[in-house]
XYZ file of C-alpha atoms in Angstrom:
648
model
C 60.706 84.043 -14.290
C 63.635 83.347 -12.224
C 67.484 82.735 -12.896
C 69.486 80.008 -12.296
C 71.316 81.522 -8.887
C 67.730 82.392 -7.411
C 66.781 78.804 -8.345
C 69.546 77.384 -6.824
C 68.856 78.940 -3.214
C 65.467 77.935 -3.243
C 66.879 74.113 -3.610
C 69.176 74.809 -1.240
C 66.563 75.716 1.230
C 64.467 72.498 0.176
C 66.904 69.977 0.298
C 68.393 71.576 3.807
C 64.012 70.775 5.254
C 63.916 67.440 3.194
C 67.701 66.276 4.549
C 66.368 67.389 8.341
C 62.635 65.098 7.391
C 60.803 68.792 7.999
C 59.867 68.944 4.208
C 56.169 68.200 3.577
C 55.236 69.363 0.668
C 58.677 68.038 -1.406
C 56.709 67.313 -4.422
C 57.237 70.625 -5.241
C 61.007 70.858 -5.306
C 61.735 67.323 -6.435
C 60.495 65.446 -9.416
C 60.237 67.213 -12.964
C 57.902 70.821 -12.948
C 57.847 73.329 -15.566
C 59.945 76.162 -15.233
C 61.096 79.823 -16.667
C 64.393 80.855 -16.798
C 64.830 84.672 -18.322
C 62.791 84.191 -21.603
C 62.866 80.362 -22.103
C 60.007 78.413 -20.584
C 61.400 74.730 -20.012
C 61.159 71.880 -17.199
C 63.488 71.568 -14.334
C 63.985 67.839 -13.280
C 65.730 67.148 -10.100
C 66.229 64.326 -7.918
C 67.892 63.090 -5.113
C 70.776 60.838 -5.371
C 73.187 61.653 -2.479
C 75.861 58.987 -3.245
C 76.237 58.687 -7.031
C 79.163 59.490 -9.175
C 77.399 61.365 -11.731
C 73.578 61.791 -12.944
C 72.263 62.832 -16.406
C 68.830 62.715 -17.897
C 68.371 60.704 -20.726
C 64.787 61.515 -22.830
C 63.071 62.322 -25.645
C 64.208 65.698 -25.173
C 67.913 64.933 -24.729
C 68.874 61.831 -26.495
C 68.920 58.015 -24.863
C 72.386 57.353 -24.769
C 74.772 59.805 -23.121
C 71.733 62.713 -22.293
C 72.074 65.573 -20.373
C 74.001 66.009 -17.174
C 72.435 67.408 -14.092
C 74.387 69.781 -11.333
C 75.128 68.716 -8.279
C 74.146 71.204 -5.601
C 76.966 70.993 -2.784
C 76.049 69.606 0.578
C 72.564 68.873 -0.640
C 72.485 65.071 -2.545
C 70.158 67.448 -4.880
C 71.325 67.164 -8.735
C 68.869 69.623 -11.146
C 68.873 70.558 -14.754
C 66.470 72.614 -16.973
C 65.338 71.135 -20.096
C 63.896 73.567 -22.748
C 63.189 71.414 -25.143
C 61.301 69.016 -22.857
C 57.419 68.712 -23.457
C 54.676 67.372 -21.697
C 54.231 63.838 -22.083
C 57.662 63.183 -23.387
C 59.427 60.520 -21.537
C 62.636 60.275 -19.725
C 64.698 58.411 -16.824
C 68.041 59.033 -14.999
C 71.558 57.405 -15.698
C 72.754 57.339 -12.482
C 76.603 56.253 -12.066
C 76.350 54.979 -9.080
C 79.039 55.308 -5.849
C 80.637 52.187 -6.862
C 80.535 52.911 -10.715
C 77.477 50.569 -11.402
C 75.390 52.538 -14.849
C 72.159 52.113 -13.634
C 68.693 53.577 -15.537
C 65.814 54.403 -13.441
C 62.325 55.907 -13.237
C 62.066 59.211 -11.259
C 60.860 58.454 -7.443
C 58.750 62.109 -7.726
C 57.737 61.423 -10.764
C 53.769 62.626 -11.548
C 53.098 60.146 -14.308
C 54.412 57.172 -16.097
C 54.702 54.893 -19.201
C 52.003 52.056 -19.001
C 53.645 49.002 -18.139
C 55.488 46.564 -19.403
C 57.193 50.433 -20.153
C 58.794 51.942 -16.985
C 60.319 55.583 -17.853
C 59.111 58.520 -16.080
C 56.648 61.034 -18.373
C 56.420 64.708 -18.249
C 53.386 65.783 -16.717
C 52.765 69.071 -15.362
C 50.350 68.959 -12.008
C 46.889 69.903 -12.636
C 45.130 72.868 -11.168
C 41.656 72.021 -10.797
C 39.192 74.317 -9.659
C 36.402 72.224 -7.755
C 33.206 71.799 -7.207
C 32.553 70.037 -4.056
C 32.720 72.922 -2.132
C 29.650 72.004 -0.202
C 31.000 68.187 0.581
C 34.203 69.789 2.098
C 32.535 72.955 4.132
C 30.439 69.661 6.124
C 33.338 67.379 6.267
C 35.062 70.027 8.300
C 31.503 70.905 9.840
C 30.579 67.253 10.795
C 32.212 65.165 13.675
C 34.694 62.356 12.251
C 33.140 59.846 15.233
C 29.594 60.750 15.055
C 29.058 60.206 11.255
C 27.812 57.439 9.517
C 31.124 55.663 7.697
C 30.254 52.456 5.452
C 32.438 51.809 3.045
C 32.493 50.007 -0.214
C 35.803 48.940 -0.934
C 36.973 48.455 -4.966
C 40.000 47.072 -6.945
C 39.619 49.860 -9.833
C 39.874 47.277 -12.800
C 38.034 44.129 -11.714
C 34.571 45.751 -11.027
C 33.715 45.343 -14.361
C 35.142 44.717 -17.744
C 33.921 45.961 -21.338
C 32.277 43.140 -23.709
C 35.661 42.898 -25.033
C 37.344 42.129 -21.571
C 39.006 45.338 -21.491
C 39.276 47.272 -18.259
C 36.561 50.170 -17.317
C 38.469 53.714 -17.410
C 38.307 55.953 -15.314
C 35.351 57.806 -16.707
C 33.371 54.695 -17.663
C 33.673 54.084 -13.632
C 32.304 57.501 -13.329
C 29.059 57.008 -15.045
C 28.323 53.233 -13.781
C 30.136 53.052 -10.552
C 29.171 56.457 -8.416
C 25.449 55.685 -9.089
C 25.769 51.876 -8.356
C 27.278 53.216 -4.527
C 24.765 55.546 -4.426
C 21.968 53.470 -5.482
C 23.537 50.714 -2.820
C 23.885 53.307 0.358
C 27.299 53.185 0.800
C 28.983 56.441 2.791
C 32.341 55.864 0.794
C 34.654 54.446 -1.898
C 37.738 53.298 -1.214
C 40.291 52.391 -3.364
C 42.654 49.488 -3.072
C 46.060 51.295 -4.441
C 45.555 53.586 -7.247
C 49.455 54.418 -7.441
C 52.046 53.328 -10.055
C 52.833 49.552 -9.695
C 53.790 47.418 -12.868
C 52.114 44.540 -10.968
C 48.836 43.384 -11.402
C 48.877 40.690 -9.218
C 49.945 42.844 -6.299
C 46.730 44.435 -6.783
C 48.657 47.914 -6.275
C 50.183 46.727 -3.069
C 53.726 47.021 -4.650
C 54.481 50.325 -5.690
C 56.964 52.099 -7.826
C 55.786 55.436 -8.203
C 54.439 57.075 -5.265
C 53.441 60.352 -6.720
C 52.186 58.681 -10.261
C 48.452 57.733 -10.521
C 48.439 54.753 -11.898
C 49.117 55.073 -16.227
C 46.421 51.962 -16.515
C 43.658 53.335 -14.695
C 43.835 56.835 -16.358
C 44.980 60.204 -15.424
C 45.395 62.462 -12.412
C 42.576 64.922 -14.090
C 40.555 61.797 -14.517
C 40.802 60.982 -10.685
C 40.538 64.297 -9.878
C 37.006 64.168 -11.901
C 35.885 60.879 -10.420
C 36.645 62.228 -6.357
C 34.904 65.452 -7.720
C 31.384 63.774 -9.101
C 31.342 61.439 -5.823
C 31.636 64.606 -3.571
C 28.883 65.828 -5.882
C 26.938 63.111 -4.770
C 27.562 62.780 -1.070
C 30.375 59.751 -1.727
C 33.352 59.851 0.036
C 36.694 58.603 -1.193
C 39.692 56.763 0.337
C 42.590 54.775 -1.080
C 44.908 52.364 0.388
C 48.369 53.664 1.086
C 51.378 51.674 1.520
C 54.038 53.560 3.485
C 55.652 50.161 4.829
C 57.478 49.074 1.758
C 57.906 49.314 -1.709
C 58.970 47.352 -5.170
C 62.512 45.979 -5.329
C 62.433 46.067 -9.255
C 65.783 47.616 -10.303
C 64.708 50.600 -12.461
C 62.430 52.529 -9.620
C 63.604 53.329 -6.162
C 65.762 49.973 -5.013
C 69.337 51.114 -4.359
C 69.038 54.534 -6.123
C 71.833 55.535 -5.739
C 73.711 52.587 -5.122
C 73.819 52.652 -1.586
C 70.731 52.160 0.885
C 68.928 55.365 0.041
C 65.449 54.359 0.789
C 65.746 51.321 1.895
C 67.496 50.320 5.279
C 71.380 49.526 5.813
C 70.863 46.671 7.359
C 69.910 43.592 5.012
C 67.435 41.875 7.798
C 65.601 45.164 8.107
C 65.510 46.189 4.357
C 64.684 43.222 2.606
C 60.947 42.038 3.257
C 60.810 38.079 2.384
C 57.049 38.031 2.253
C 56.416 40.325 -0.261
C 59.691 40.300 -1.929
C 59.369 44.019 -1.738
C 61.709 46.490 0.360
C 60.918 48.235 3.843
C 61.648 52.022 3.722
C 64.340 53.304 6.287
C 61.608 54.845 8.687
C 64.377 56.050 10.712
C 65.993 58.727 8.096
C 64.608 61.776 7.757
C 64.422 62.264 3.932
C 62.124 59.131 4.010
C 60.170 60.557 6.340
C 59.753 63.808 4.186
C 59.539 61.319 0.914
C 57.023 59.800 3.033
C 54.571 62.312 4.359
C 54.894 64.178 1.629
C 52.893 61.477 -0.236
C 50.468 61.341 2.195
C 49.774 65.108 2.551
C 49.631 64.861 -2.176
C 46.681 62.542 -2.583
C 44.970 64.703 0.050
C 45.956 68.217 -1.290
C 45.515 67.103 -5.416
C 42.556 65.131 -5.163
C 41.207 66.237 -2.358
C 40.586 62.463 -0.963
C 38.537 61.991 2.238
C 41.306 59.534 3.881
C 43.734 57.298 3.751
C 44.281 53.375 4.896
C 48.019 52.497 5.939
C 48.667 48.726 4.525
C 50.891 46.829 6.847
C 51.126 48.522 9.529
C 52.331 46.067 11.713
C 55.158 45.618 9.319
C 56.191 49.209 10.248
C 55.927 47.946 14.002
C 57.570 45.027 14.610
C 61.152 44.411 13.670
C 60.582 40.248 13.338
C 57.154 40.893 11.541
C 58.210 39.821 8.559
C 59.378 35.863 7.648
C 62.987 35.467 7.443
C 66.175 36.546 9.910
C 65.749 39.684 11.500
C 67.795 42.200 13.700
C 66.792 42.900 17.230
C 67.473 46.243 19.125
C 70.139 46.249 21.524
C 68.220 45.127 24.485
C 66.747 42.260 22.562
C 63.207 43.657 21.960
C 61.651 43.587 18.292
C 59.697 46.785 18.429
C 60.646 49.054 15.591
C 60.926 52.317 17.509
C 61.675 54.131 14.495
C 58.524 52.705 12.601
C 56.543 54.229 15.647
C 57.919 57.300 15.781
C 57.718 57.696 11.941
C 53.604 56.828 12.489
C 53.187 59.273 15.541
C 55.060 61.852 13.395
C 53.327 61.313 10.680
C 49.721 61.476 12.051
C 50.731 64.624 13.885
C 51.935 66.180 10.620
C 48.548 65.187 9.122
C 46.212 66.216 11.182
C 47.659 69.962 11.335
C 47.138 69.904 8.126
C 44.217 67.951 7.278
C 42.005 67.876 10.911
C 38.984 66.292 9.105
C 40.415 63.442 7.093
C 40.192 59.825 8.258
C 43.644 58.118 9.167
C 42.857 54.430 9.117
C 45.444 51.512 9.820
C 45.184 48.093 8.760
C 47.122 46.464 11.970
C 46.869 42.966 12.824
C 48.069 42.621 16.058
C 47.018 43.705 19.741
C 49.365 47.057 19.780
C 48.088 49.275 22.281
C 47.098 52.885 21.453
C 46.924 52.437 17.711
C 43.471 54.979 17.379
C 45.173 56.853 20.315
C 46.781 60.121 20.192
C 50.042 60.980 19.529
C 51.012 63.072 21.795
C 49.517 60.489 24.691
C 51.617 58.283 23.062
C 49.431 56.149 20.742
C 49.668 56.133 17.033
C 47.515 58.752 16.307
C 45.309 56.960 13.435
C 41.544 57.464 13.667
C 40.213 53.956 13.086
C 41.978 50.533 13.134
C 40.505 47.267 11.554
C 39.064 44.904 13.756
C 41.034 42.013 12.258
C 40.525 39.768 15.290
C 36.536 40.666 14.981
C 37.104 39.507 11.751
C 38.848 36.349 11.940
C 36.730 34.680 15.132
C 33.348 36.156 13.294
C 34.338 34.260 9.698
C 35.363 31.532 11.801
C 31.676 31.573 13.280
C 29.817 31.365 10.734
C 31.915 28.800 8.720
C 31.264 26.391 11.569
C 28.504 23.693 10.979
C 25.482 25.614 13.311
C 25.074 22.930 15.595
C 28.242 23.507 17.278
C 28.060 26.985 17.589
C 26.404 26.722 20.733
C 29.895 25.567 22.129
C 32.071 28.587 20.585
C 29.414 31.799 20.991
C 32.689 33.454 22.523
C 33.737 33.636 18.731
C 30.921 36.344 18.849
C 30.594 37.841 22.243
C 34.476 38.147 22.444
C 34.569 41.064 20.965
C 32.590 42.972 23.760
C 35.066 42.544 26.103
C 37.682 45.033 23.945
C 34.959 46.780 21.738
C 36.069 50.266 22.530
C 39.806 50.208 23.390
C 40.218 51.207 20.003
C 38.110 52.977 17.344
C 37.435 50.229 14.914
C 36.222 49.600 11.520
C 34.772 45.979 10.970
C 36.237 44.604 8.140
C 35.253 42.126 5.282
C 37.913 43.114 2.925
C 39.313 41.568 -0.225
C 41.745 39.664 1.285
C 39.235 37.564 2.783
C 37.713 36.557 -0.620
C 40.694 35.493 -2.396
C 43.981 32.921 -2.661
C 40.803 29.998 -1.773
C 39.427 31.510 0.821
C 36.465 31.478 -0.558
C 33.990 34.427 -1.226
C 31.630 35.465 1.988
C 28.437 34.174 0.775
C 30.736 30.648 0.023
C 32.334 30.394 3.377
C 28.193 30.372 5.193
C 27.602 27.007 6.234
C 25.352 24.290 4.464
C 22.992 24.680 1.616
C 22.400 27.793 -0.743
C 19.045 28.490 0.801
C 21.135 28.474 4.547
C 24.235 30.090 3.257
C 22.192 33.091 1.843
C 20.506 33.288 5.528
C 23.638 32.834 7.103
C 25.072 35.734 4.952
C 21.901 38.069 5.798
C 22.915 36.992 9.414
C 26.671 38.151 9.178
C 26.042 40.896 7.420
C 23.156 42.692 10.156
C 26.141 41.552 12.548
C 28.344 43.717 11.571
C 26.162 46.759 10.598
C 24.613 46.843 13.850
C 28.060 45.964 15.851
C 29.306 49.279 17.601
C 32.317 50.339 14.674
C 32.207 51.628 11.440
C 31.655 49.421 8.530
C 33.992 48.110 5.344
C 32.648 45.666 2.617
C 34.410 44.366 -0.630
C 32.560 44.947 -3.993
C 31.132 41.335 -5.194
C 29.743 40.587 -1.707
C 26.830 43.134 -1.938
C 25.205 40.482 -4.661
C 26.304 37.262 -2.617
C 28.766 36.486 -5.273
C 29.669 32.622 -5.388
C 33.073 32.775 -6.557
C 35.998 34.366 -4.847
C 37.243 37.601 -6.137
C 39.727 37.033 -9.365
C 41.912 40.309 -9.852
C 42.367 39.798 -13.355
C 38.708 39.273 -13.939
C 35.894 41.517 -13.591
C 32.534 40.693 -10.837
C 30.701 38.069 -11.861
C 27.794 39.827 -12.646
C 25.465 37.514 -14.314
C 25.199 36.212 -10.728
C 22.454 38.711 -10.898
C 20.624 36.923 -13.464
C 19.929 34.707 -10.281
C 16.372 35.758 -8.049
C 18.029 34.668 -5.321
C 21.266 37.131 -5.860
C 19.230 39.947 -6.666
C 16.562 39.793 -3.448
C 20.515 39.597 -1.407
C 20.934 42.833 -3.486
C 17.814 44.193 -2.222
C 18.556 43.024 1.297
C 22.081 45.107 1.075
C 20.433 47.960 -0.087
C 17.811 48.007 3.010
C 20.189 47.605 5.716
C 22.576 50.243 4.158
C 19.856 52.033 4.226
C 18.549 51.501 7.375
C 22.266 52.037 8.850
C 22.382 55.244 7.435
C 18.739 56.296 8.534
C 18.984 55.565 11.869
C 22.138 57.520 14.576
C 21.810 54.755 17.232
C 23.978 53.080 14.499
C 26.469 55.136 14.372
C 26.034 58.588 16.936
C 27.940 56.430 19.558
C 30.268 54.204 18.420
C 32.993 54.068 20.109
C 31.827 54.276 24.206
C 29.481 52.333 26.542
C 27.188 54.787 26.415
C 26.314 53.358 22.991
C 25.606 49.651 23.961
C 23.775 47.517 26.150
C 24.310 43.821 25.756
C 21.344 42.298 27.100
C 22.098 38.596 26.589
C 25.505 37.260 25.710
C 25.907 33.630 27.772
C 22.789 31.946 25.506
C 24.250 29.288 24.477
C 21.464 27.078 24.279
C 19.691 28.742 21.365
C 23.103 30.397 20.257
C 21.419 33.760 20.810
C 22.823 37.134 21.063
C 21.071 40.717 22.012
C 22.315 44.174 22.391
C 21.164 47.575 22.292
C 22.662 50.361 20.024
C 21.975 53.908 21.182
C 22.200 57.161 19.785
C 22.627 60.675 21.973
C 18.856 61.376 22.084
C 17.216 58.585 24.560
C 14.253 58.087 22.039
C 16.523 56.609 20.057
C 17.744 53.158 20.145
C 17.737 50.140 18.611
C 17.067 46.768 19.933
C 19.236 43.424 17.568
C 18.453 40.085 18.372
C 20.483 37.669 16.579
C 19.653 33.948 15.812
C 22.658 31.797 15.073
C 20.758 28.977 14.409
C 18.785 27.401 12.293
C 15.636 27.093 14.003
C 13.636 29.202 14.946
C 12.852 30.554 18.787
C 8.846 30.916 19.395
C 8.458 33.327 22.517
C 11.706 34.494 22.775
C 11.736 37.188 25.412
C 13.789 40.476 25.189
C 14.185 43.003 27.967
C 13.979 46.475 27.027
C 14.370 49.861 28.894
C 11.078 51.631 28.773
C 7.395 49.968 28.703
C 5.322 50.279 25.360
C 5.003 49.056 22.318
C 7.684 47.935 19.811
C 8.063 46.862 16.361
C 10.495 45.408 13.920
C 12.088 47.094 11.188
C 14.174 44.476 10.123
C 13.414 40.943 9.857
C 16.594 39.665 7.537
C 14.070 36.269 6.514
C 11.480 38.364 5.215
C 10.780 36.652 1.952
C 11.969 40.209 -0.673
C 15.223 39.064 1.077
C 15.175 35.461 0.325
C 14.120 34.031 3.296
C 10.751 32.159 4.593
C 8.873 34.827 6.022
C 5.713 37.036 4.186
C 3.615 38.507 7.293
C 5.356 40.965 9.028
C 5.517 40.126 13.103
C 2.746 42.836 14.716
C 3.801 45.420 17.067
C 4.635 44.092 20.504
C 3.669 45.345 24.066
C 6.145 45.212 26.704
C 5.516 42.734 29.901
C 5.989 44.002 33.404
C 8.467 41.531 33.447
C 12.287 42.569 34.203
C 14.658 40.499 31.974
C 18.217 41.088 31.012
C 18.859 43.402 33.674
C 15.846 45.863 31.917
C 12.828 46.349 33.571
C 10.639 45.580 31.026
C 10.683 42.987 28.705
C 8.684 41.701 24.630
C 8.136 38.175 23.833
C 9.273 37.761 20.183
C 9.131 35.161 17.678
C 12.978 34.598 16.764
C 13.390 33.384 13.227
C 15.231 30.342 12.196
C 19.230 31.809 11.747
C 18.622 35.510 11.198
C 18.083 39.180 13.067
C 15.444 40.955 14.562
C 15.826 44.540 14.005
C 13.169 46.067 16.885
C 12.758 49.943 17.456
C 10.057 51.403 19.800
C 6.981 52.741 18.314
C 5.181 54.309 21.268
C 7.172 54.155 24.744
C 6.927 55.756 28.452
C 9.173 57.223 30.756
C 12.062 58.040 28.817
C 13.998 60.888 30.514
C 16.683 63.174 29.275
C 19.758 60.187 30.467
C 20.558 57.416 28.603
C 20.100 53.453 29.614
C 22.301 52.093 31.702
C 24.013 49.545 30.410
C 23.251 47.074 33.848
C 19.762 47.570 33.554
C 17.178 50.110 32.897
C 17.137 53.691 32.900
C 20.068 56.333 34.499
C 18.028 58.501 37.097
C-alpha cells in the first residue's frame, strides 16, 4: 500500500525515462493498473497527454458526462487519478481538452483490453499472472542456436481459418483444440500470427491498429492467448505475430492527435500522414515513441512469452518518399529516414539484451543493405528478412507458360548470386493470395493435373532453397480460391482426392525438412550449398546441393521446370557410391504419374558439374528429385567444395 506522495515520485521517475525514450517496460506506469492507497484498493489510470488543457476520465465508475479529473504531474505531460470505485471490466475513455480547446473522447493508448468493435472505449483489465508450463520449450530455445534450427512457419489470419456451421468465428480456445494439432499433424516449426492487436478493422486484417497493448476483444482474451502460446510450447510449436511499429489508425477516438498537437504522429504533414494506408507514421524520431514503441515489443514477449516478432513495413520506416503522395526530403536532398534507422538499430539492441533467443524478423521490400546485420556494425540488427525479390521473380516463374521458361531460368538462379548477404526467410505469404492475385496453386501454369505438379515443384523449391521457410494457411491443401478475410478456408476443397494427396505431399516434405539438418544446419553460408548446374537452359533444369555440418550429410535437388520428362539425366556428386531418392514430388500418393520408385543409383567415374563423380537419373516431367546417399566412399572430416569435389 502506498500514498499518494510516494506514488507521485515513482511517476515522476517514469515519465523523466519515458520523456528521455529509456523507458522499456512503460506498460507498467502508463495505462490503467490496480492500485492501494492506505486502506482503499482502487485503479490508477494515467496517461500521457503533454499538451492538453485539461483531462478527466469519464466511465462507468465516474459518470459519462463531466467524470473525474486527473492531476497533472509538473514537467512530466503525465496526468493520473485513482478510481476506487472502478472494477474490472468496467469501461472508460479520456475527455481530453485539447491545447487549442477542441473536447475530444478517446480510447487509452496503454490500454490492456477493449470494447468489441463497432464499441471503442478502453476496459479495465488487470494484467494476468500466469504461471507456465513450457518450461522445457523455453530452457531449449535459449539452449538451441537461432541459425542452426529448423524454422517453417505456418502463417494464420486468426478468424478466417475456419468458421463454426453458423459462420461465426473460431475462439480462441476452439483454435486451441483444432488448430495446434492440425500444425502439428502438418510439420510446421511455428505459428505465426498476422496481427492479433486491437484494430476495429477487419479488412486491414490487423494491419491498422488502435490499441497496441490490447489483444484483440474479437479474438478473445489475453489469458486465452496466453493458453493457446502455452499448449503450442507444450507441443513443440512456436509462435510469432506480426507487429506493426511503422504506423498506426488515424480514427479520431485512439491515438491520432491525442492531445491535439502531433503527439505520436510526426509534425510535419508529408511525414505523418501515410496516403497508402490512410493510416499515420509514428514520430520515430521522439523519444517517448520510441519508449511507447519498444515497450510494445518487449509486452507480447514478456506476457505471452511469444517466440518472435515480424516488423510490417519496414521499408516504410526507411525511406522518407516510401509512401505515395508529397514527401519531405532531408536537408541534403536524400530520402533516407535516419530517424526510422536509428529507431530499428535501437530497438533491436534493446531487444536482444533482453530477449537474446527470440527471432526479430522484418518484412522489407527493398535492397537496404545490412538489414539481418548487426547493430552495432551498423545494420539493422533483425535476424531474418523476407526474400521478397525471391518471391516475386519465383511466382513470376512459375506463372509463365513452361515453354518459355527456358529463356528466363535467371528468374530462378538469380537468387544465388545474393543468397547469403542477408539471412532470409522465403516467403509465400497472404498477401500473395489475395486482392486477385490469385491463390498459389491458381497462379501454376496450365491444367489442374500441371498446376498441382507445378505447385509440388514450387513448393520443394523453396523448402530445399538455403533460408528458412513461411507458408500461408489454405496453400497446404492447394486451395483454388484466393484467400477471403471475411471467410473461413475453403475446406471442402478436401473433399477433392486430388487436394488431399497435395495434403499428403505437404505433410512429407515438412517432414522431410524437418528430418533432415542439410536443410537447415547451414543456411545462411557457402559452406551450405553447391550449385551444380545453373546455365541449363535447354531442359530448364536446376541442381544444387544442401549440406549440413557433418559431411555424411547432404542432400542432392534436382529440379525439372518442365513438363517433360529428362531420361538419363546426369548429376555430379561428391563422393562415389550408391544413391537413392527420397523424394520424387510425381510419385502417384502425391498426385502425380509415377508408382515404382526409381532404384538406387551407382555413381559413374565420370566428373560432371565440377564433382568428380557423377548418377544418371531419370528426371520426371516438371517436378524434383530429392537424392541422398545410401552407401558412399571417401568422405573425410571437410566439407565439399563448392567448385568441385571434396576440401582436402
Amino acid at each position: 500500500m502506498c500514498d499518494e506522495r510516494v506514488i507521485e515520485e515513482q511517476l515522476k521517475k517514469d515519465a523523466y525515462l519515458f520523456n528521455s525514450g529509456q523507458h522499456f517496460r512503460c506498460y507498467h506506469a502508463l495505462g490503467c493498473h490496480r492500485e492501494a492507497r492506505e486502506d482503499v484498493k482502487g485503479f490508477r489510470i494515467t496517461t500521457w497527454a503533454p499538451n492538453a488543457q485539461h483531462v478527466s476520465v469519464v466511465s462507468d465508475f465516474t459518470d459519462w458526462e463531466s467524470g473525474q479529473a486527473l492531476k497533472l504531474i509538473e514537467n512530466t505531460g503525465f496526468w493520473t487519478g485513482f478510481f476506487p470505485t472502478a472494477q474490472e471490466k468496467d469501461c472508460y475513455k479520456f475527455k481530453v481538452i485539447q491545447a487549442d480547446g477542441t473536447v475530444k473522447l478517446k480510447s487509452d493508448p496503454f490500454a490492456f483490453a477493449y470494447e468489441v468493435r463497432p464499441k471503442d472505449a478502453s476496459v479495465v483489465k488487470v494484467l494476468p499472472e500466469k504461471t507456465w508450463s513450457d518450461n522445457i520449450w523455453m530452457a531449449n530455445r535459449k539452449r538451441l542456436k537461432i541459425y542452426e534450427r529448423p524454422l517453417n512457419i505456418y502463417e494464420v489470419h486468426l478468424s478466417s481459418w475456419k468458421h463454426h456451421e453458423d459462420g461465426s468465428w473460431y475462439s480462441l480456445k476452439d483454435l486451441q483444440a483444432e488448430l495446434i494439432p492440425y500444425v502439428k499433424e502438418m510439420g510446421y516449426t511455428h505459428i505465426e500470427f498476422m496481427p492479433v492487436m486491437e484494430h476495429p478493422l477487419d479488412r486491414s486484417w490487423g494491419y491498422q491498429i488502435t490499441g497496441f497493448f490490447g489483444f484483440s476483444s474479437k479474438y478473445g482474451t489475453m489469458e486465452d492467448f496466453q493458453d493457446f502460446v502455452e499448449a503450442c510450447h507444450q507441443q513443440n510449436i512456436g509462435v510469432l505475430v506480426d507487429w506493426v511499429p511503422s504506423h498506426f489508425n488515424r480514427n479520431d477516438y485512439a491515438m491520432a492527435y491525442f492531445d491535439g498537437t502531433p503527439q505520436f504522429e510526426y509534425a510535419d504533414p508529408n511525414r505523418a500522414n501515410n496516403n497508402r494506408w490512410g493510416t499515420l507514421n509514428f514520430d520515430l524520431g521522439k523519444p517517448q515513441v520510441h519508449s511507447f514503441l519498444i515497450s510494445n515489443a518487449l509486452f507480447w514477449l514478456d506476457i505471452f512469452h511469444l517466440d518472435g516478432i515480424r516488423v510490417d513495413a519496414v521499408s516504410n520506416m526507411l525511406y522518407l518518399d516510401y509512401d505515395d503522395g508529397p514527401w519531405t526530403p532531408n536537408e541534403d536532398g536524400t530520402n533516407e529516414n535516419r530517424q526510422g534507422v536509428a529507431f530499428i538499430q535501437k530497438m533491436n539492441r534493446v531487444i536482444f539484451n533482453e530477449y537474446s533467443d527470440v527471432l526479430m524478423m522484418a518484412e522489407e521490400s527493398t535492397a537496404y543493405p545490412g538489414v539481418t546485420a548487426p547493430a552495432h556494425e551498423g545494420g539493422l540488427g533483425f535476424n531474418y528478412k523476407w526474400n521478397m525479390g525471391w518471391m516475386n521473380d519465383t511466382l513470376k516463374f512459375f506463372e509463365m507458360d513452361p515453354e518459355f521458361r527456358k529463356y528466363h531460368l535467371e528468374l530462378i538462379t538469380f537468387s544465388f548470386m545474393y543468397v547469403f548477404n542477408e539471412n532470409f526467410i522465403l516467403p509465400f505469404s497472404h498477401d500473395e493470395v489475395v486482392h486477385g492475385k490469385k491463390s498459389l496453386m491458381h497462379k501454376m501454369f496450365g491444367d489442374r493435373y500441371n498446376q498441382f505438379a507445378g505447385l509440388r515443384t514450387i513448393e520443394t523449391f523453396r523448402m530445399t532453397h538455403p533460408g528458412k521457410n513461411l507458408h500461408f494457411m489454405g496453400a497446404e491443401y492447394g486451395q483454388f480460391l484466393e484467400w477471403d478475410a471475411e471467410d473461413q478456408l475453403d475446406w471442402l476443397n478436401l473433399t477433392d482426392p486430388v487436394n488431399i494427396k497435395h495434403k499428403h505431399f505437404m505433410k512429407t516434405l515438412n517432414t522431410l525438412y524437418r528430418n533432415h539438418r542439410s536443410l537447415w544446419e547451414i543456411d545462411h553460408s557457402w559452406d551450405g550449398l553447391v550449385v551444380l548446374e545453373a546455365d541449363d537452359r535447354k531442359h530448364a533444369t536446376l541442381s544444387y546441393i544442401r549440406q549440413g555440418k557433418n559431411p555424411r550429410d547432404f542432400l542432392v535437388i534436382v529440379c525439372n521446370f518442365k513438363p517433360h520428362e529428362h531420361q538419363q539425366y546426369r548429376v555430379g556428386v561428391p563422393y562415389e557410391g550408391i544413391y537413392e531418392v527420397i523424394l520424387n514430388t510425381e510419385m502417384a500418393e502425391f498426385g502425380g504419374k509415377w508408382s515404382v520408385p526409381q532404384p538406387p543409383m551407382k555413381t559413374l567415374n565420370k566428373e560432371t558439374n565440377n564433382q568428380p563423380y557423377s548418377i544418371d537419373v531419370i528426371l520426371p516431367a516438371l517436378s524434383v528429385l530429392i537424392i541422398r546417399p545410401k552407401r558412399i566412399k571417401g568422405v573425410n572430416k571437410r566439407s565439399i567444395n563448392k567448385k568441385g569435389g571434396r576440401k582436402d
